[in-house]
């Protein structure tokens, strides 16, 4: 047995065979995940469905959970980017009422994130609520901006919603998971992702990004900065989940000291050696953007874009590694 494999087995508890929890409809208080037990490389690698590499299990306990029986703004979530480190290192930063704090203009987004207390350019809350809860399902709804509100909403084409846990919950290492349906349509860009709690960028873990014009296609990507050059590096893969827009599936990322592993329905699909810069706790973000300049398969909104579209979320959970 090679030293690389021995090192990996030293971290994980080995069971053969090892499988994740069978009931994907729940987020149990205790969870076991199957992970390949050889060390990953600096570049990400994709796992073939027929791969027979030996697996190990990692035991975890739940540290965060929201199954959305109540409105998300009653405790655990913030409906905008919460800010952090000084510009230019922090991309997701801005004044409390600014357009910048409620969208990422660099990405070419054409929505603004609102909540019932948001007043836009004005001083009176507009009462716009993109978050709907029904039967334990949260829907983040994007809709075309009413023409009369465009001036006060910075002339954005859509209003939509974002939820972040910055200031409420962050964690170093562990497993982060969403169970959701991925909406489709021209300009539709749903995502579940993680950022460093200090407000800097990168690092970034994109657990799930839907490509609205490519049905069933979603991306899982790691972003980091190379210390020697300060250039941002990214590595990830697209995965096809044919019924992703009609049925709920689990999308997760496991972050442990030596690797980052991506999961679909709690089965590992890719991993990468932990890059530089993953030193601080990370918080969770879920959002429905509209329009993208650089993210393939989304495009800008047009006449074919839906008048309204919903990102349906059953639950979001986080786990920490058992001691």
XYZ file of C-alpha atoms in Angstrom:
323
model
C 0.000 0.000 0.000
C 1.420 3.375 -1.002
C 2.093 6.178 1.488
C -0.596 8.289 -0.280
C -3.266 5.701 0.438
C -2.017 5.147 3.973
C -2.243 8.867 4.681
C -5.819 8.985 3.499
C -6.858 5.940 5.493
C -5.308 7.507 8.557
C -7.891 10.277 8.385
C -11.000 8.290 7.451
C -12.534 5.330 9.239
C -12.398 2.494 6.723
C -15.391 0.294 6.046
C -15.873 -1.847 2.968
C -18.249 -1.350 1.370
C -19.233 2.101 2.649
C -22.355 3.968 1.610
C -24.112 7.207 2.506
C -27.495 7.381 4.160
C -30.199 5.782 2.005
C -33.057 8.148 2.871
C -32.284 11.319 0.955
C -35.544 12.991 1.962
C -34.217 13.745 5.450
C -31.131 15.311 6.973
C -30.430 13.031 9.941
C -28.695 14.235 13.078
C -25.881 11.755 12.355
C -24.593 11.147 8.836
C -22.021 8.859 7.206
C -20.531 9.693 3.820
C -18.532 7.473 1.483
C -15.250 8.918 0.212
C -12.537 7.463 -2.027
C -9.605 6.665 0.223
C -6.705 7.634 -2.027
C -5.316 11.151 -1.889
C -6.580 13.682 -4.453
C -4.339 15.718 -6.729
C -3.952 19.469 -7.143
C -6.342 19.400 -10.097
C -9.871 18.160 -9.594
C -10.812 14.681 -10.736
C -14.168 13.302 -11.775
C -15.448 9.934 -10.578
C -16.927 7.536 -13.092
C -20.155 5.818 -12.070
C -18.519 2.452 -12.691
C -15.432 3.237 -10.601
C -14.612 0.429 -8.184
C -11.978 2.267 -6.117
C -12.070 1.370 -2.405
C -14.230 3.644 -0.279
C -13.974 4.827 3.296
C -16.633 6.385 5.501
C -16.603 9.625 7.393
C -18.972 10.159 10.310
C -20.494 13.593 10.905
C -23.027 15.285 13.168
C -25.486 18.002 12.166
C -24.667 21.588 13.151
C -27.152 23.583 11.046
C -30.546 22.718 9.624
C -33.460 24.558 8.061
C -36.350 22.608 6.560
C -38.254 25.821 5.845
C -41.404 25.278 7.833
C -41.389 29.028 8.523
C -40.332 32.115 6.582
C -36.517 32.148 6.202
C -36.145 35.715 7.501
C -37.319 34.759 10.997
C -33.850 33.872 12.185
C -31.117 32.058 10.301
C -30.692 34.061 7.110
C -29.725 37.514 5.793
C -31.372 38.619 2.479
C -28.316 40.347 0.986
C -24.547 40.130 0.811
C -23.388 40.941 4.316
C -20.101 42.615 3.468
C -16.661 42.011 4.903
C -13.085 42.855 4.006
C -12.004 45.987 2.163
C -12.228 46.412 -1.589
C -10.803 45.090 -3.910
C -10.378 41.782 -2.087
C -14.068 41.591 -1.205
C -16.321 41.219 -4.227
C -19.503 40.880 -2.205
C -19.510 44.162 -0.314
C -21.434 47.414 -0.439
C -23.498 49.927 1.498
C -26.681 48.781 3.208
C -28.990 50.238 0.575
C -26.748 49.910 -2.434
C -27.388 48.100 -5.659
C -23.913 46.581 -5.312
C -24.738 44.798 -2.075
C -27.751 43.164 -3.708
C -26.293 41.858 -6.982
C -22.971 41.031 -8.601
C -22.783 43.470 -11.497
C -19.397 42.080 -12.592
C -21.150 38.830 -13.528
C -23.631 40.695 -15.712
C -26.565 39.889 -13.433
C -29.841 41.611 -14.293
C -31.761 41.116 -11.054
C -31.708 42.899 -7.726
C -32.177 40.970 -4.499
C -35.036 42.335 -2.435
C -36.810 41.615 0.827
C -39.873 43.193 2.473
C -37.779 45.834 4.250
C -35.775 46.911 1.204
C -36.445 50.443 -0.075
C -34.078 50.622 -3.053
C -33.268 54.249 -3.851
C -36.152 55.376 -1.658
C -36.693 55.608 2.078
C -39.934 53.631 2.434
C -39.787 49.809 2.380
C -41.319 48.451 -0.812
C -42.697 45.296 0.815
C -41.356 43.026 -1.930
C -40.994 39.434 -0.733
C -39.357 36.895 -3.080
C -39.505 34.159 -0.416
C -42.570 31.903 -0.205
C -42.983 28.910 2.112
C -45.566 26.179 1.500
C -45.642 22.630 2.885
C -42.041 22.825 4.039
C -40.722 24.032 0.683
C -39.039 27.413 0.285
C -39.439 29.039 -3.130
C -37.111 31.864 -4.087
C -39.096 33.592 -6.815
C -37.619 35.795 -9.513
C -40.061 38.005 -11.415
C -39.850 40.825 -13.908
C -39.558 44.195 -12.196
C -42.807 46.197 -12.358
C -42.145 49.136 -14.720
C -43.161 51.696 -12.106
C -40.534 50.327 -9.689
C -37.602 50.189 -12.099
C -36.290 53.698 -11.259
C -36.223 52.974 -7.525
C -34.712 49.518 -8.114
C -31.715 50.706 -10.139
C -33.400 49.744 -13.458
C -32.857 46.025 -12.941
C -34.889 43.720 -15.178
C -35.842 41.307 -12.379
C -36.388 41.198 -8.658
C -35.294 38.041 -6.874
C -33.919 36.714 -3.587
C -30.694 35.716 -1.878
C -30.144 34.187 1.565
C -26.792 34.037 3.356
C -25.773 32.798 6.793
C -22.942 35.300 7.272
C -23.204 36.581 10.830
C -25.479 33.677 11.796
C -23.557 30.522 10.926
C -20.154 29.640 9.494
C -17.965 26.584 9.874
C -14.467 25.386 9.048
C -14.545 21.910 7.514
C -17.604 19.703 7.356
C -20.365 18.863 4.908
C -22.817 21.394 3.437
C -25.919 20.238 1.568
C -29.024 21.515 -0.211
C -32.030 19.506 -1.369
C -33.681 21.361 -4.223
C -35.145 21.462 -7.700
C -33.040 23.396 -10.231
C -35.153 25.856 -12.264
C -34.616 26.346 -15.993
C -35.099 29.099 -18.566
C -33.207 31.800 -20.463
C -31.135 33.818 -18.006
C -32.006 31.579 -15.024
C -29.048 31.033 -12.675
C -29.749 29.278 -9.335
C -26.868 28.514 -6.981
C -25.848 27.150 -3.596
C -22.314 28.149 -2.608
C -19.871 29.045 0.190
C -17.665 32.068 0.866
C -15.067 32.811 3.555
C -16.512 34.429 6.660
C -13.888 37.208 6.637
C -15.492 38.636 3.489
C -12.538 38.041 1.195
C -12.640 36.368 -2.224
C -11.608 33.761 -3.167
C -11.904 31.070 -1.739
C -15.291 30.016 -3.071
C -17.037 26.641 -3.226
C -19.831 26.413 -5.783
C -21.775 23.406 -4.568
C -24.401 23.729 -7.289
C -24.900 26.208 -10.131
C -27.700 25.565 -12.594
C -27.288 26.428 -16.271
C -30.811 27.605 -17.035
C -30.703 27.032 -20.799
C -29.238 23.533 -20.491
C -31.839 21.294 -18.865
C -30.396 18.950 -16.254
C -26.909 20.478 -16.453
C -25.307 21.861 -13.308
C -21.754 22.765 -12.275
C -19.709 22.095 -9.121
C -16.551 24.224 -8.892
C -13.690 25.188 -6.556
C -12.097 28.665 -6.800
C -8.853 29.767 -5.139
C -5.961 32.231 -5.519
C -2.438 31.114 -6.429
C -0.127 32.751 -3.824
C 2.854 33.211 -6.159
C 0.940 34.990 -8.925
C -2.222 36.163 -7.124
C -4.197 34.834 -10.091
C -7.550 33.169 -9.446
C -7.714 29.497 -10.408
C -10.872 27.406 -10.853
C -11.455 23.699 -11.290
C -14.743 21.847 -11.549
C -17.100 19.775 -13.641
C -20.586 19.786 -15.109
C -22.940 16.949 -14.229
C -26.185 15.870 -15.889
C -29.149 15.204 -13.612
C -31.922 14.746 -16.208
C -34.852 15.307 -13.835
C -33.187 18.054 -11.767
C -35.876 20.611 -12.638
C -38.803 18.325 -11.820
C -37.566 16.306 -8.833
C -35.664 17.122 -5.659
C -32.042 16.009 -5.401
C -29.278 16.510 -2.829
C -26.198 18.540 -3.772
C -23.367 18.747 -1.257
C -19.718 19.470 -0.623
C -17.442 17.881 1.974
C -14.495 20.006 3.100
C -11.892 18.174 5.169
C -8.250 19.104 5.880
C -6.811 17.291 2.858
C -9.592 17.422 0.244
C -12.835 18.889 -1.037
C -15.383 16.339 -2.287
C -18.591 17.090 -4.217
C -21.688 14.895 -3.902
C -24.939 14.341 -5.779
C -27.525 12.423 -3.763
C -24.727 11.757 -1.243
C -22.602 9.880 -3.744
C -19.139 11.367 -4.415
C -18.787 12.682 -7.975
C -15.506 14.651 -7.885
C -12.775 15.862 -5.553
C -9.697 18.058 -5.350
C -6.814 18.560 -2.952
C -7.583 21.555 -0.727
C -6.004 24.581 -2.456
C -4.310 27.466 -0.700
C -6.433 30.040 1.084
C -9.026 27.754 2.644
C -8.142 28.863 6.154
C -11.243 30.575 7.545
C -14.739 29.309 8.316
C -17.175 29.562 5.416
C -20.819 30.609 5.333
C -23.606 29.426 3.024
C -25.404 31.312 0.260
C -28.454 30.307 -1.778
C -29.788 32.581 -4.499
C -31.609 32.853 -7.795
C -29.799 35.224 -10.152
C -31.091 36.290 -13.563
C -28.644 36.932 -16.370
C -24.937 36.119 -16.690
C -22.109 37.523 -18.775
C -19.546 34.764 -18.195
C -21.356 31.697 -16.872
C -22.029 29.431 -19.862
C -25.558 28.170 -20.414
C -27.334 31.051 -18.679
C -27.053 34.093 -20.949
C -28.796 37.426 -20.629
C -32.532 37.639 -20.062
C -34.625 38.121 -23.190
C -38.192 37.846 -24.444
C -38.087 34.070 -23.884
C -37.096 34.407 -20.224
C -39.878 33.424 -17.809
C -42.027 36.179 -16.333
C -41.643 34.390 -13.003
C -39.484 31.411 -12.047
C -39.069 29.615 -8.710
C -36.054 27.944 -7.117
C -37.664 25.313 -4.845
C -35.658 24.272 -1.782
C -36.664 21.485 0.584
C -33.885 21.964 3.124
C -30.335 23.171 3.742
C -28.073 21.485 6.289
C -24.485 21.492 7.531
C -22.496 18.828 9.369
C -19.240 18.789 11.276
C -16.763 15.929 11.358
C -17.037 13.717 14.414
C -14.004 13.906 16.717
